Amino acid sequence: DAKTTQPTSMDCAEGRAANLPCNHSTISGNEYVYWYRQIHSQGPQYIIHGLKNNETNEMASLIITEDRKSSTLILPHATLRDTAVYYCIVRLISGYSTLTFGKGTMLLVSP
Amino acid sequence: GAVVSQHPSRVICKSGTSVKIECRSLDFQATTMFWYRQFPKQSLMLMATSNEGSKATYEQGVEKDKFLINHASLTLSTLTVTSAHPEDSSFYICSARKMGARENTEAFFGQGTRLTVV
């Protein structure tokens, strides 16, 4: 699976949009981009995934650049409960490949 | 949504004893379950993959005789840490894949088990 690079930490004010970047310059055509998050002392939680089109669900939006070498996860109105480590993971399309977690981005949402 | 439950959520045991952690898929059948370990301030590391009715596949560096995995049914996988030592203290997390799921479905994670060996 391709490697991802994320900032170690980010801060965001409550109520503002949180934009979390991820670089995956070596992504191949048969790999999706997945985002998970892990709140302290809990298991990871699925957020969203995409291949090349932008995606939106009730939790977040995923913007993937046209060359697919980077993406941004957007939490439109961050709350204190969104404080967590956010993991960007690339994963093969075919079959079921395991998830390889990197260090992720620690997002701190402050009042 | 799909719910994966782990039990216990926390356990403290004495050095040299064995501890069993259960991972259950509550509202779906799971052909494959995954076990991860997470040390403080580190990311999740995959330990092993277990398929119902067959032997688990362990990642390099994980001792299969120390971390016994049983996946006897489509809704239950267990991880037994045998002869636990303080260095085994960690956060253990399981995840499950739905039977019959289309490829690339998201993985469903349990809430984790905090093991402390004293």
mmCIF file of C-alpha atoms in Angstrom:
data_model
loop_
_atom_site.group_PDB
_atom_site.id
_atom_site.type_symbol
_atom_site.label_atom_id
_atom_site.label_comp_id
_atom_site.label_asym_id
_atom_site.label_seq_id
_atom_site.Cartn_x
_atom_site.Cartn_y
_atom_site.Cartn_z
ATOM 1 C CA ASP A 1 0.000 0.000 0.000
ATOM 2 C CA ALA A 2 1.150 3.537 -0.734
ATOM 3 C CA LYS A 3 2.559 5.597 2.101
ATOM 4 C CA THR A 4 0.805 8.688 3.445
ATOM 5 C CA THR A 5 2.167 11.838 5.078
ATOM 6 C CA GLN A 6 0.131 13.903 7.519
ATOM 7 C CA PRO A 7 0.962 16.787 9.841
ATOM 8 C CA THR A 8 1.602 15.654 13.385
ATOM 9 C CA SER A 9 -0.935 17.988 14.932
ATOM 10 C CA MET A 10 -3.444 20.703 14.145
ATOM 11 C CA ASP A 11 -5.606 23.076 16.136
ATOM 12 C CA CYS A 12 -9.094 24.249 15.306
ATOM 13 C CA ALA A 13 -11.565 26.546 17.021
ATOM 14 C CA GLU A 14 -14.924 25.084 17.896
ATOM 15 C CA GLY A 15 -17.503 25.807 15.221
ATOM 16 C CA ARG A 16 -14.948 26.421 12.505
ATOM 17 C CA ALA A 17 -14.083 24.097 9.672
ATOM 18 C CA ALA A 18 -11.199 21.702 10.233
ATOM 19 C CA ASN A 19 -9.212 20.911 7.098
ATOM 20 C CA LEU A 20 -6.864 17.963 7.503
ATOM 21 C CA PRO A 21 -4.385 17.393 4.666
ATOM 22 C CA CYS A 22 -2.823 14.144 3.540
ATOM 23 C CA ASN A 23 -0.146 13.512 0.947
ATOM 24 C CA HIS A 24 -0.123 10.210 -0.889
ATOM 25 C CA SER A 25 2.089 10.978 -3.860
ATOM 26 C CA THR A 26 2.827 7.325 -4.616
ATOM 27 C CA ILE A 27 -0.821 6.250 -4.730
ATOM 28 C CA SER A 28 -1.624 3.906 -7.584
ATOM 29 C CA GLY A 29 -4.706 3.748 -9.726
ATOM 30 C CA ASN A 30 -6.117 0.774 -7.849
ATOM 31 C CA GLU A 31 -5.965 2.337 -4.380
ATOM 32 C CA TYR A 32 -8.668 4.149 -2.423
ATOM 33 C CA VAL A 33 -8.135 6.869 0.167
ATOM 34 C CA TYR A 34 -9.694 6.095 3.564
ATOM 35 C CA TRP A 35 -10.024 8.243 6.636
ATOM 36 C CA TYR A 36 -10.473 6.958 10.176
ATOM 37 C CA ARG A 37 -10.269 8.699 13.494
ATOM 38 C CA GLN A 38 -9.485 7.518 16.998
ATOM 39 C CA ILE A 39 -10.741 9.314 20.042
ATOM 40 C CA HIS A 40 -8.552 8.776 23.080
ATOM 41 C CA SER A 41 -8.764 5.233 24.495
ATOM 42 C CA GLN A 42 -11.326 4.108 21.938
ATOM 43 C CA GLY A 43 -11.179 1.992 18.799
ATOM 44 C CA PRO A 44 -10.863 3.676 15.393
ATOM 45 C CA GLN A 45 -13.996 4.971 13.731
ATOM 46 C CA TYR A 46 -14.555 4.991 9.979
ATOM 47 C CA ILE A 47 -15.184 8.445 8.535
ATOM 48 C CA ILE A 48 -15.172 8.357 4.754
ATOM 49 C CA HIS A 49 -13.394 6.963 1.707
ATOM 50 C CA GLY A 50 -13.014 7.808 -1.970
ATOM 51 C CA LEU A 51 -11.263 6.918 -5.179
ATOM 52 C CA LYS A 52 -11.077 10.046 -7.307
ATOM 53 C CA ASN A 53 -14.317 11.953 -6.911
ATOM 54 C CA ASN A 54 -15.034 14.175 -3.942
ATOM 55 C CA GLU A 55 -17.213 12.514 -1.355
ATOM 56 C CA THR A 56 -19.491 13.803 1.387
ATOM 57 C CA ASN A 57 -21.380 12.097 4.162
ATOM 58 C CA GLU A 58 -22.938 13.115 7.455
ATOM 59 C CA MET A 59 -19.564 13.259 9.156
ATOM 60 C CA ALA A 60 -17.226 14.919 6.684
ATOM 61 C CA SER A 61 -16.229 15.774 3.144
ATOM 62 C CA LEU A 62 -13.277 14.320 1.294
ATOM 63 C CA ILE A 63 -11.585 16.356 -1.402
ATOM 64 C CA ILE A 64 -9.151 14.463 -3.620
ATOM 65 C CA THR A 65 -6.912 16.381 -6.021
ATOM 66 C CA GLU A 66 -7.170 15.623 -9.708
ATOM 67 C CA ASP A 67 -3.788 13.891 -9.764
ATOM 68 C CA ARG A 68 -4.834 11.936 -6.634
ATOM 69 C CA LYS A 69 -1.545 12.703 -4.935
ATOM 70 C CA SER A 70 -3.165 14.433 -1.995
ATOM 71 C CA SER A 71 -6.487 14.792 -0.251
ATOM 72 C CA THR A 72 -8.157 16.896 2.419
ATOM 73 C CA LEU A 73 -10.653 15.793 5.008
ATOM 74 C CA ILE A 74 -13.039 18.567 5.956
ATOM 75 C CA LEU A 75 -15.051 18.655 9.157
ATOM 76 C CA PRO A 76 -17.370 21.570 8.349
ATOM 77 C CA HIS A 77 -18.212 22.637 11.906
ATOM 78 C CA ALA A 78 -15.773 21.133 14.357
ATOM 79 C CA THR A 79 -16.955 20.377 17.895
ATOM 80 C CA LEU A 80 -15.000 19.508 21.015
ATOM 81 C CA ARG A 81 -15.945 15.865 20.453
ATOM 82 C CA ASP A 82 -14.044 15.894 17.179
ATOM 83 C CA THR A 83 -10.766 16.050 19.102
ATOM 84 C CA ALA A 84 -9.018 12.861 17.996
ATOM 85 C CA VAL A 85 -6.196 11.394 15.949
ATOM 86 C CA TYR A 86 -7.149 11.303 12.269
ATOM 87 C CA TYR A 87 -5.630 8.655 10.044
ATOM 88 C CA CYS A 88 -5.370 8.854 6.272
ATOM 89 C CA ILE A 89 -4.862 5.411 4.741
ATOM 90 C CA VAL A 90 -4.546 4.225 1.154
ATOM 91 C CA ARG A 91 -5.801 0.792 0.387
ATOM 92 C CA LEU A 92 -6.081 -1.525 -2.580
ATOM 93 C CA ILE A 93 -9.366 -1.685 -4.448
ATOM 94 C CA SER A 94 -9.401 -5.418 -5.081
ATOM 95 C CA GLY A 95 -9.745 -8.009 -2.417
ATOM 96 C CA TYR A 96 -9.735 -7.015 1.209
ATOM 97 C CA SER A 97 -6.412 -5.580 2.264
ATOM 98 C CA THR A 98 -5.697 -4.849 5.884
ATOM 99 C CA LEU A 99 -5.529 -1.291 7.158
ATOM 100 C CA THR A 100 -2.036 0.020 7.819
ATOM 101 C CA PHE A 101 -2.151 2.887 10.279
ATOM 102 C CA GLY A 102 0.473 5.626 10.236
ATOM 103 C CA LYS A 103 0.949 8.221 12.948
ATOM 104 C CA GLY A 104 -2.016 10.342 11.879
ATOM 105 C CA THR A 105 -2.825 13.939 12.780
ATOM 106 C CA MET A 106 -3.803 14.880 16.318
ATOM 107 C CA LEU A 107 -6.626 17.414 15.916
ATOM 108 C CA LEU A 108 -7.336 19.515 18.978
ATOM 109 C CA VAL A 109 -10.604 21.432 18.891
ATOM 110 C CA SER A 110 -10.684 24.246 21.429
ATOM 111 C CA PRO A 111 -13.553 26.341 22.774
ATOM 112 C CA GLY B 1 -24.581 0.241 11.523
ATOM 113 C CA ALA B 2 -22.381 -2.704 12.358
ATOM 114 C CA VAL B 3 -21.347 -3.063 15.984
ATOM 115 C CA VAL B 4 -18.247 -4.806 17.248
ATOM 116 C CA SER B 5 -17.973 -5.330 20.979
ATOM 117 C CA GLN B 6 -14.899 -6.224 22.974
ATOM 118 C CA HIS B 7 -14.834 -7.628 26.477
ATOM 119 C CA PRO B 8 -13.425 -6.750 28.881
ATOM 120 C CA SER B 9 -12.749 -3.079 28.246
ATOM 121 C CA ARG B 10 -10.107 -3.055 30.961
ATOM 122 C CA VAL B 11 -8.215 -5.827 32.687
ATOM 123 C CA ILE B 12 -5.408 -5.950 35.204
ATOM 124 C CA CYS B 13 -3.615 -9.232 35.680
ATOM 125 C CA LYS B 14 -0.603 -10.557 37.501
ATOM 126 C CA SER B 15 2.588 -11.346 35.649
ATOM 127 C CA GLY B 16 2.636 -14.959 34.496
ATOM 128 C CA THR B 17 -1.115 -15.368 34.193
ATOM 129 C CA SER B 18 -3.155 -15.598 30.997
ATOM 130 C CA VAL B 19 -5.839 -13.211 29.853
ATOM 131 C CA LYS B 20 -8.579 -13.788 27.308
ATOM 132 C CA ILE B 21 -10.096 -10.940 25.297
ATOM 133 C CA GLU B 22 -13.324 -11.463 23.369
ATOM 134 C CA CYS B 23 -14.356 -9.732 20.168
ATOM 135 C CA ARG B 24 -17.946 -10.092 19.039
ATOM 136 C CA SER B 25 -19.789 -8.845 15.999
ATOM 137 C CA LEU B 26 -23.215 -8.075 17.429
ATOM 138 C CA ASP B 27 -25.403 -7.552 14.383
ATOM 139 C CA PHE B 28 -23.506 -9.181 11.550
ATOM 140 C CA GLN B 29 -21.469 -12.251 10.757
ATOM 141 C CA ALA B 30 -17.752 -11.763 10.315
ATOM 142 C CA THR B 31 -15.682 -14.071 8.166
ATOM 143 C CA THR B 32 -12.508 -12.240 9.066
ATOM 144 C CA MET B 33 -11.416 -10.503 12.230
ATOM 145 C CA PHE B 34 -8.238 -8.562 12.817
ATOM 146 C CA TRP B 35 -6.320 -8.001 16.049
ATOM 147 C CA TYR B 36 -4.261 -4.864 16.620
ATOM 148 C CA ARG B 37 -2.051 -3.672 19.447
ATOM 149 C CA GLN B 38 -1.376 -0.056 20.347
ATOM 150 C CA PHE B 39 1.300 1.103 22.768
ATOM 151 C CA PRO B 40 1.042 4.568 24.367
ATOM 152 C CA LYS B 41 1.504 7.443 21.921
ATOM 153 C CA GLN B 42 1.960 5.008 19.038
ATOM 154 C CA SER B 43 -0.219 3.913 16.176
ATOM 155 C CA LEU B 44 -2.111 0.667 15.789
ATOM 156 C CA MET B 45 -0.015 -2.304 14.730
ATOM 157 C CA LEU B 46 -1.657 -5.326 13.157
ATOM 158 C CA MET B 47 -0.902 -8.490 15.098
ATOM 159 C CA ALA B 48 -2.879 -11.141 13.264
ATOM 160 C CA THR B 49 -5.732 -11.923 10.928
ATOM 161 C CA SER B 50 -8.190 -14.634 11.838
ATOM 162 C CA ASN B 51 -10.626 -16.369 9.538
ATOM 163 C CA GLU B 52 -13.539 -18.355 10.906
ATOM 164 C CA GLY B 53 -12.710 -22.022 11.169
ATOM 165 C CA SER B 54 -9.048 -21.755 10.226
ATOM 166 C CA LYS B 55 -5.735 -20.862 11.820
ATOM 167 C CA ALA B 56 -4.842 -17.239 12.283
ATOM 168 C CA THR B 57 -2.160 -15.560 10.203
ATOM 169 C CA TYR B 58 0.324 -13.677 12.353
ATOM 170 C CA GLU B 59 2.370 -10.657 11.382
ATOM 171 C CA GLN B 60 6.119 -10.857 11.505
ATOM 172 C CA GLY B 61 7.469 -10.576 15.014
ATOM 173 C CA VAL B 62 4.236 -11.612 16.739
ATOM 174 C CA GLU B 63 4.598 -14.858 18.694
ATOM 175 C CA LYS B 64 1.732 -17.171 17.829
ATOM 176 C CA ASP B 65 2.275 -19.303 20.920
ATOM 177 C CA LYS B 66 2.021 -16.278 23.162
ATOM 178 C CA PHE B 67 -0.976 -14.648 21.487
ATOM 179 C CA LEU B 68 -3.483 -17.428 20.886
ATOM 180 C CA ILE B 69 -6.320 -16.559 18.541
ATOM 181 C CA ASN B 70 -9.490 -18.566 18.158
ATOM 182 C CA HIS B 71 -12.204 -17.719 15.652
ATOM 183 C CA ALA B 72 -14.623 -20.544 16.243
ATOM 184 C CA SER B 73 -17.794 -18.847 15.055
ATOM 185 C CA LEU B 74 -18.844 -16.130 12.652
ATOM 186 C CA THR B 75 -19.524 -13.736 15.500
ATOM 187 C CA LEU B 76 -16.732 -14.394 17.976
ATOM 188 C CA SER B 77 -12.966 -14.251 17.971
ATOM 189 C CA THR B 78 -10.824 -14.479 21.084
ATOM 190 C CA LEU B 79 -7.275 -13.388 21.804
ATOM 191 C CA THR B 80 -5.520 -15.029 24.730
ATOM 192 C CA VAL B 81 -2.338 -13.464 26.009
ATOM 193 C CA THR B 82 -0.522 -16.358 27.645
ATOM 194 C CA SER B 83 1.958 -15.932 30.486
ATOM 195 C CA ALA B 84 1.531 -12.188 30.355
ATOM 196 C CA HIS B 85 4.400 -9.911 31.323
ATOM 197 C CA PRO B 86 4.492 -6.163 31.982
ATOM 198 C CA GLU B 87 5.765 -5.514 28.449
ATOM 199 C CA ASP B 88 2.506 -6.994 27.124
ATOM 200 C CA SER B 89 0.607 -4.135 28.729
ATOM 201 C CA SER B 90 -1.080 -2.380 25.843
ATOM 202 C CA PHE B 91 -4.354 -1.426 24.184
ATOM 203 C CA TYR B 92 -5.693 -4.361 22.163
ATOM 204 C CA ILE B 93 -8.247 -3.645 19.440
ATOM 205 C CA CYS B 94 -10.151 -5.956 17.146
ATOM 206 C CA SER B 95 -11.923 -5.235 13.891
ATOM 207 C CA ALA B 96 -14.269 -7.290 11.784
ATOM 208 C CA ARG B 97 -15.257 -7.649 8.172
ATOM 209 C CA LYS B 98 -18.845 -8.493 7.270
ATOM 210 C CA MET B 99 -19.479 -11.828 5.617
ATOM 211 C CA GLY B 100 -20.476 -11.294 2.026
ATOM 212 C CA ALA B 101 -19.415 -7.663 2.090
ATOM 213 C CA ARG B 102 -18.405 -6.139 -1.163
ATOM 214 C CA GLU B 103 -14.760 -5.326 -1.516
ATOM 215 C CA ASN B 104 -13.462 -2.243 0.273
ATOM 216 C CA THR B 105 -16.222 -2.017 2.792
ATOM 217 C CA GLU B 106 -15.112 -0.147 5.843
ATOM 218 C CA ALA B 107 -13.707 -2.111 8.759
ATOM 219 C CA PHE B 108 -15.679 -2.077 11.997
ATOM 220 C CA PHE B 109 -13.649 -1.720 15.157
ATOM 221 C CA GLY B 110 -14.271 -2.701 18.730
ATOM 222 C CA GLN B 111 -13.819 -0.216 21.547
ATOM 223 C CA GLY B 112 -10.527 -1.755 22.612
ATOM 224 C CA THR B 113 -9.238 -3.555 25.720
ATOM 225 C CA ARG B 114 -6.726 -1.924 28.017
ATOM 226 C CA LEU B 115 -4.471 -4.646 29.441
ATOM 227 C CA THR B 116 -2.226 -3.867 32.384
ATOM 228 C CA VAL B 117 0.130 -6.564 33.626
ATOM 229 C CA VAL B 118 1.498 -5.985 37.118
#
